[in-house]
mmCIF file of C-alpha atoms in Angstrom:
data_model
loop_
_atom_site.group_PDB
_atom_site.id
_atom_site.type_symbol
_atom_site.label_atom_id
_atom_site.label_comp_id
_atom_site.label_asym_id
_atom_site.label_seq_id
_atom_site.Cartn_x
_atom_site.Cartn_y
_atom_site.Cartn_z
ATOM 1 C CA UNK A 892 1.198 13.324 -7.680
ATOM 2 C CA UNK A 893 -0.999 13.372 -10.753
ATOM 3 C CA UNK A 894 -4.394 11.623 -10.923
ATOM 4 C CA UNK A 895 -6.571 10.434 -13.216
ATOM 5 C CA UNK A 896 -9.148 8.212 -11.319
ATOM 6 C CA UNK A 897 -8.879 4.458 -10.746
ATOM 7 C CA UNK A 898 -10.991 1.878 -11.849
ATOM 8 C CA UNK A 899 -12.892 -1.058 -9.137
ATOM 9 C CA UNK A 900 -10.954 -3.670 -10.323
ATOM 10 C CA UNK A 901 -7.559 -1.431 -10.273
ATOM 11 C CA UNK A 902 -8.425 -0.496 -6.588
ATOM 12 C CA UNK A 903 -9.317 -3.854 -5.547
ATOM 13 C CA UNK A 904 -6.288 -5.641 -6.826
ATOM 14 C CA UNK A 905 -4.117 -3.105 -5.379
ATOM 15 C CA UNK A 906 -5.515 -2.945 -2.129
ATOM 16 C CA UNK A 907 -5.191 -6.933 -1.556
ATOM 17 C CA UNK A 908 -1.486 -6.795 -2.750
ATOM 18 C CA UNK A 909 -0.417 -4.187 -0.394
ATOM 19 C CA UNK A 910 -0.925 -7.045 2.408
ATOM 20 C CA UNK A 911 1.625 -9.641 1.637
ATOM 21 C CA UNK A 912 3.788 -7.034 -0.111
ATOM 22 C CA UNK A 913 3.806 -5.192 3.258
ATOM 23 C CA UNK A 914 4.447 -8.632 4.902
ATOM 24 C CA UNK A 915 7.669 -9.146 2.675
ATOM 25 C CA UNK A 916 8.654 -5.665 3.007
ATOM 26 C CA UNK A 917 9.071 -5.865 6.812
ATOM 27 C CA UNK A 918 10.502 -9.260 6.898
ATOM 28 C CA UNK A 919 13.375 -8.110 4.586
ATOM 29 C CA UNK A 920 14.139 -4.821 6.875
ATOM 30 C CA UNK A 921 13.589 -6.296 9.970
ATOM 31 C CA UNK A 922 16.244 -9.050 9.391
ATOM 32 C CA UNK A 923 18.885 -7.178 7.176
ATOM 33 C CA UNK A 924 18.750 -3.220 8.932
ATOM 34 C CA UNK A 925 19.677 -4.842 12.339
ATOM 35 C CA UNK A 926 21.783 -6.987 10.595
ATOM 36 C CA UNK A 927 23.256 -4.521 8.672
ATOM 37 C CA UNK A 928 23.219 -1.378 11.214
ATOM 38 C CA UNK A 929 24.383 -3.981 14.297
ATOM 39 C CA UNK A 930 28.034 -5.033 12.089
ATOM 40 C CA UNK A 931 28.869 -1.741 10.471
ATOM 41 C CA UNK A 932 31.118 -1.197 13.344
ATOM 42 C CA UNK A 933 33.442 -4.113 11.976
ATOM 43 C CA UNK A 934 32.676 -2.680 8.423
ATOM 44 C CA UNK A 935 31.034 -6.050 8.072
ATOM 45 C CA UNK A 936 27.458 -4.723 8.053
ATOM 46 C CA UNK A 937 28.148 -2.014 5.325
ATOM 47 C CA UNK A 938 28.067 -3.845 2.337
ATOM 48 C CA UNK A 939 24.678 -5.364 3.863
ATOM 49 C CA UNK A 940 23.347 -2.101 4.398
ATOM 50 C CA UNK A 941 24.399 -1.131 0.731
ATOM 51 C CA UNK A 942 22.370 -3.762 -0.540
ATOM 52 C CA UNK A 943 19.091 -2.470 1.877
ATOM 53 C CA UNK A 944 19.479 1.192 -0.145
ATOM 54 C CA UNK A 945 19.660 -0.687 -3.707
ATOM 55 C CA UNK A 946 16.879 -2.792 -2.760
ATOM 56 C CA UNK A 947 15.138 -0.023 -1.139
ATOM 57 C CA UNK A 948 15.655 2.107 -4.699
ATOM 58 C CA UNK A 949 14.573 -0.765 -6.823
ATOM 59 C CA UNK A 950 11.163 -1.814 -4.511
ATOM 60 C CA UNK A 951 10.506 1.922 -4.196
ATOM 61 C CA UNK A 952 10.553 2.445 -7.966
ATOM 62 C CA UNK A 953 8.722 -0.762 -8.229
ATOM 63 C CA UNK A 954 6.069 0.541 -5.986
ATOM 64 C CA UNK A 955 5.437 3.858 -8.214
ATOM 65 C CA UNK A 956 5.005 1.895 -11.401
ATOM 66 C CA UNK A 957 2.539 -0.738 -9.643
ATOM 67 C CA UNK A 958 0.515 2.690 -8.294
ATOM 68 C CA UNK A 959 0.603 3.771 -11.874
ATOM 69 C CA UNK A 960 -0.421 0.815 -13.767
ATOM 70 C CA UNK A 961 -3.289 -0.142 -11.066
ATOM 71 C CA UNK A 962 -4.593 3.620 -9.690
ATOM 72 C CA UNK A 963 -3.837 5.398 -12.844
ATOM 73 C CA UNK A 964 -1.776 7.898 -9.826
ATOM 74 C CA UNK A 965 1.578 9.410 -11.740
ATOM 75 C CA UNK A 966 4.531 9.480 -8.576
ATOM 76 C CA UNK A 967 7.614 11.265 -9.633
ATOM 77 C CA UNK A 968 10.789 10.148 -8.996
ATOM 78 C CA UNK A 969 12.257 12.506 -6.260
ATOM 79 C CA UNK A 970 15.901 10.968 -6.186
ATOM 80 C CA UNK A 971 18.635 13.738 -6.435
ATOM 81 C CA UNK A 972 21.625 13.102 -9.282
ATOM 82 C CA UNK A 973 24.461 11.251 -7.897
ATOM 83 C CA UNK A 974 27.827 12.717 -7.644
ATOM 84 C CA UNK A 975 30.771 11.513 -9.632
ATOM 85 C CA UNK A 976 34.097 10.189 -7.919
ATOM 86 C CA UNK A 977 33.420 6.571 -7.508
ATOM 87 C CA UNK A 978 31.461 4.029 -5.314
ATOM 88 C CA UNK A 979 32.156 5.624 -1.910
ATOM 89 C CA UNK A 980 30.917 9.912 -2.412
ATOM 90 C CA UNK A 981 27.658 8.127 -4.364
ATOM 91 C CA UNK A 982 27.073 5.425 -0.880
ATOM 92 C CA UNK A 983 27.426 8.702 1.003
ATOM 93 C CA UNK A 984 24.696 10.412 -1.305
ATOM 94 C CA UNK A 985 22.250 7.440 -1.022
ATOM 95 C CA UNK A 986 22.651 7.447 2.727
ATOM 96 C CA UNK A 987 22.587 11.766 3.009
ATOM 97 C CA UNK A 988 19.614 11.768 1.037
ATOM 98 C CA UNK A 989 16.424 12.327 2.552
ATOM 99 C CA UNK A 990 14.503 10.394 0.397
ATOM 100 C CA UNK A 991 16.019 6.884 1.207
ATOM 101 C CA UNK A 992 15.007 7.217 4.763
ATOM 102 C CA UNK A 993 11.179 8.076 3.428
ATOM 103 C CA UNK A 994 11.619 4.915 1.098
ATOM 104 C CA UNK A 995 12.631 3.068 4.501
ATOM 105 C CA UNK A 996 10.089 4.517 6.280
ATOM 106 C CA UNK A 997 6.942 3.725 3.434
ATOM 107 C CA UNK A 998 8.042 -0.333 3.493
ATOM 108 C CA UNK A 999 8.204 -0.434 7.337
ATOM 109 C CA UNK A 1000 4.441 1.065 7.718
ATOM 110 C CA UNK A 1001 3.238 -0.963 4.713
ATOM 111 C CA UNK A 1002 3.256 -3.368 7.040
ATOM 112 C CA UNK A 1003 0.279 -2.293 9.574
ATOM 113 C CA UNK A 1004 -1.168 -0.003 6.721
ATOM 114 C CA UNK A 1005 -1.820 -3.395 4.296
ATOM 115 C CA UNK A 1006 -2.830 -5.150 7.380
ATOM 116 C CA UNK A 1007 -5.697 -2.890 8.233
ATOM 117 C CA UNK A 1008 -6.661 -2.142 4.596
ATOM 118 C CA UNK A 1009 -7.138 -6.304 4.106
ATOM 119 C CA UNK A 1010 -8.950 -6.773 7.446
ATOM 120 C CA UNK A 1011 -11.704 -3.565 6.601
ATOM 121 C CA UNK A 1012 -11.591 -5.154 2.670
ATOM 122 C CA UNK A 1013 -12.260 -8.813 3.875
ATOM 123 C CA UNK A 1014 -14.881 -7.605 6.524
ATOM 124 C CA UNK A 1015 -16.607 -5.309 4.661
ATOM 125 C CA UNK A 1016 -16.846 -7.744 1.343
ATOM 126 C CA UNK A 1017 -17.739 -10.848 3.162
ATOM 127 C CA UNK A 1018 -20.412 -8.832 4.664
ATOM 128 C CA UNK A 1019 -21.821 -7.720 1.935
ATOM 129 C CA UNK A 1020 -21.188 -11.020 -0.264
ATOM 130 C CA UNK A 1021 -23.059 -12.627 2.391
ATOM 131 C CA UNK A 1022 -26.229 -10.948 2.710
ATOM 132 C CA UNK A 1023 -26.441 -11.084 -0.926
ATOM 133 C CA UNK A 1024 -26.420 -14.589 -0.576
ATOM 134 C CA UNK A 1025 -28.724 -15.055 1.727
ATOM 135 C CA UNK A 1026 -31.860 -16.170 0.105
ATOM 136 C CA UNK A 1027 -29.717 -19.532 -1.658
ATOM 137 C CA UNK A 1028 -27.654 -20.619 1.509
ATOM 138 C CA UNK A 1029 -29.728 -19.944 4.568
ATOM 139 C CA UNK A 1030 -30.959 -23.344 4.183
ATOM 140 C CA UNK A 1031 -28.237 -24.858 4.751
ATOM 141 C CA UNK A 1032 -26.959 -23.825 7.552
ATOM 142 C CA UNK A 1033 -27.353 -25.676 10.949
ATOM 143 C CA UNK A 1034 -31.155 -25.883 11.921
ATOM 144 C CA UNK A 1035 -31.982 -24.090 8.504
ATOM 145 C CA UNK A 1036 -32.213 -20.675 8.986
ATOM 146 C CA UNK A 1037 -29.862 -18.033 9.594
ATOM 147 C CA UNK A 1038 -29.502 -16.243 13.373
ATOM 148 C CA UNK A 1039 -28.271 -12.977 14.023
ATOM 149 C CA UNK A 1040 -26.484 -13.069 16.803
ATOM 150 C CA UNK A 1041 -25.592 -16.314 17.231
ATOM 151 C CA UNK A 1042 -24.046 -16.608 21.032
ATOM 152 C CA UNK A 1043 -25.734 -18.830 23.361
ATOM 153 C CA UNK A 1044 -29.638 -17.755 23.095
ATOM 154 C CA UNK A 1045 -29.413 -14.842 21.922
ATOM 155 C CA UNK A 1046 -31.313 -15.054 18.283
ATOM 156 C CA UNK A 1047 -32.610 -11.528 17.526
ATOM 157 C CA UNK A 1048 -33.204 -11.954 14.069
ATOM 158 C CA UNK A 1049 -34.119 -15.586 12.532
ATOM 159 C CA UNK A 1050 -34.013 -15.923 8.628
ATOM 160 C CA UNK A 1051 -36.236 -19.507 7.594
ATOM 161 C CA UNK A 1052 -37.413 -18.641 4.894
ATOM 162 C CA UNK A 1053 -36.868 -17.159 1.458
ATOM 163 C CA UNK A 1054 -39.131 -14.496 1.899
ATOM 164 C CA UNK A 1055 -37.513 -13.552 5.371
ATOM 165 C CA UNK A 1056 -33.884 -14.066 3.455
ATOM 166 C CA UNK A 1057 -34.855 -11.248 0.367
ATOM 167 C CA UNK A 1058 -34.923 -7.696 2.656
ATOM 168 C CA UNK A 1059 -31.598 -9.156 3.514
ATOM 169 C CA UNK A 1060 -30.692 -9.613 0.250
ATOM 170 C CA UNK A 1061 -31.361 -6.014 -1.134
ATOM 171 C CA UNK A 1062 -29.259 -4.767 2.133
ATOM 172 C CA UNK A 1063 -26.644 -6.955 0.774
ATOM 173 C CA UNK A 1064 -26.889 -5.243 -2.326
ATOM 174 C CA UNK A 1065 -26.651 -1.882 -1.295
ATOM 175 C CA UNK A 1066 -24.094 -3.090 1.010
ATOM 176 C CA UNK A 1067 -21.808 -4.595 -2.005
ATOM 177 C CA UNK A 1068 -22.358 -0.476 -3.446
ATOM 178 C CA UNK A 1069 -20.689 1.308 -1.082
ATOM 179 C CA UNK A 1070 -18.088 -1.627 -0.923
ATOM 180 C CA UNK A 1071 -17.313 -0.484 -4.280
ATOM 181 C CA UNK A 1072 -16.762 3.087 -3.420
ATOM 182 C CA UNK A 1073 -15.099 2.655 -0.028
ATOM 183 C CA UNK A 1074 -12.845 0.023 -2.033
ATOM 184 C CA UNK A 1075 -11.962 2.669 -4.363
ATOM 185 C CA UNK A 1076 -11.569 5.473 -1.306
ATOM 186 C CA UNK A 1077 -9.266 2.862 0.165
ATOM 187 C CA UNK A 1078 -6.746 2.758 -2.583
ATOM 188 C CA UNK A 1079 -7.089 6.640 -3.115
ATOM 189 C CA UNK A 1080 -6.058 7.048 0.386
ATOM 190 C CA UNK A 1081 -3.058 4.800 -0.228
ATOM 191 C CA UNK A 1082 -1.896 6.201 -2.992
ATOM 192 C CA UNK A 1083 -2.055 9.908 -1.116
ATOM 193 C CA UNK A 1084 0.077 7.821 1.551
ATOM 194 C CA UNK A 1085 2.508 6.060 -1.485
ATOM 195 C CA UNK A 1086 2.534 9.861 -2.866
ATOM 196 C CA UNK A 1087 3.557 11.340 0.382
ATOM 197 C CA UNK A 1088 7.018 9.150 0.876
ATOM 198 C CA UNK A 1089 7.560 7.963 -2.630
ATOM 199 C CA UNK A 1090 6.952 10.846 -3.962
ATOM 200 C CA UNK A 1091 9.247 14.330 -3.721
ATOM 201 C CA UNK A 1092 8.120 16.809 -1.118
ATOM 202 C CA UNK A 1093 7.557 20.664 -2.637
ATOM 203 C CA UNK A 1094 11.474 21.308 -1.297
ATOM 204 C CA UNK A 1095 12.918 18.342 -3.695
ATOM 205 C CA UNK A 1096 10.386 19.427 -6.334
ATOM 206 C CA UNK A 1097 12.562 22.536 -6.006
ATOM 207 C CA UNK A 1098 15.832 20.994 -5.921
ATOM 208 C CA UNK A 1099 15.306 18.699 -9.161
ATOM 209 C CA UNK A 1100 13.653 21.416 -11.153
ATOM 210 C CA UNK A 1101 16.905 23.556 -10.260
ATOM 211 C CA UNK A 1102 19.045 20.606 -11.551
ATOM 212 C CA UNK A 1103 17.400 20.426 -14.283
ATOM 213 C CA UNK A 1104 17.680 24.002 -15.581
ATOM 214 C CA UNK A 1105 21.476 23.961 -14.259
ATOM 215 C CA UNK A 1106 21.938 20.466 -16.656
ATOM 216 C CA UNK A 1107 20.173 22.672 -19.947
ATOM 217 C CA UNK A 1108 22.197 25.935 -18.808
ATOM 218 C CA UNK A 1109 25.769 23.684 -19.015
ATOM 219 C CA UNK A 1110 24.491 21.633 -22.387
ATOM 220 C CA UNK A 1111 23.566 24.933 -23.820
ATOM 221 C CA UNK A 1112 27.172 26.812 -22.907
ATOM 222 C CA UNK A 1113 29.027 23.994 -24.553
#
């Protein structure tokens, strides 16, 4: 993984996608993997599960360039050459190789991951947005002031008044900075996490450099 530091904006915007992408990930899985894994007895499932690893591939590669073009965080593609023979030694490769079952495995926990990261983004924003906005709203709200907590009759703190609202205010602003920064710790975290399935391990890293000098050694013998 190669980094180069993400902007706010970047960060943000990735952060709220990984929600409903996680939410369409799991979906997909959860009803063609059973599907698929359930019929492959009656050779019915396998050309379902064929279609999981190609959409696996594709979402997976997907994923790396969205990391890229929002985090500024390089992936590498860790996918081993395919052998040659036809359709059926290359569906054996796919389903050998390591790195589809990570590529499973990074869409099924996208799921809770994107979940979490949302509900700490949406609580921790609102929060801050809130305070912030204090001083304008407060009089608006039912009885004209602003009580913190609100259950039954308990009313700690009671904002009436603008002067009351402002302390709240510059809370809310400091509040909104380290929003910013755990925003952008958020998506650096997930990209560690994107990095650590989509990603090759130091073994594969091995394996394709390998390839790679064996590919130059035949080109260069010819």
């Amino acid at each position: 993984m190669e980094r180069r530091g993400a902007s706010f904006s970047g960060s943000l915007v990735y952060l709220l996608m990984n929600f409903p992408l996680g939410v369409t990930a799991f979906v997909v899985l959860m009803a063609l993997v059973p599907a698929g894994v359930g019929t492959a007895v009656v050779w019915v499932g396998l050309p379902v599960l064929m279609l999981v690893f190609l959409l696996l591939k594709g979402a997976a590669r997907v994923e790396r360039a969205r990391t890229y073009a929002l985090t500024d965080t390089f992936v590498a593609m860790p996918y081993l050459p395919l052998p040659e023979g036809g359709h059926w030694p290359r569906w054996k490769a796919r389903l050998r190789d390591a790195q589809t079952w990570r590529d499973l495995a990074y869409f099924l926990l996208l799921f809770p991951v994107g979940v979490a990261e949302f509900c700490l983004l949406v609580g921790f924003w609102a929060t801050s947005l809130g305070l912030v906005g204090l001083p304008i709203y407060f009089r608006y709200l039912p009885d004209g002031a602003w009580y913190f907590p609100r259950w039954d009759d308990l009313r700690w703190i009671t904002v009436d008044s603008t002067v009351e609202a402002l302390p709240w205010a510059a809370l809310g602003v400091l509040c909104v900075a380290l929003s910013v920064a755990l925003t952008k710790a958020m998506a650096a975290l997930h990209t560690r996490f994107a990095a650590a399935l989509l990603g090759p391990t130091a073994r594969r890293r091995e394996l394709l450099e390998d390839e790679l000098v064996e590919r130059e050694l035949s080109v260069t013998s010819r």
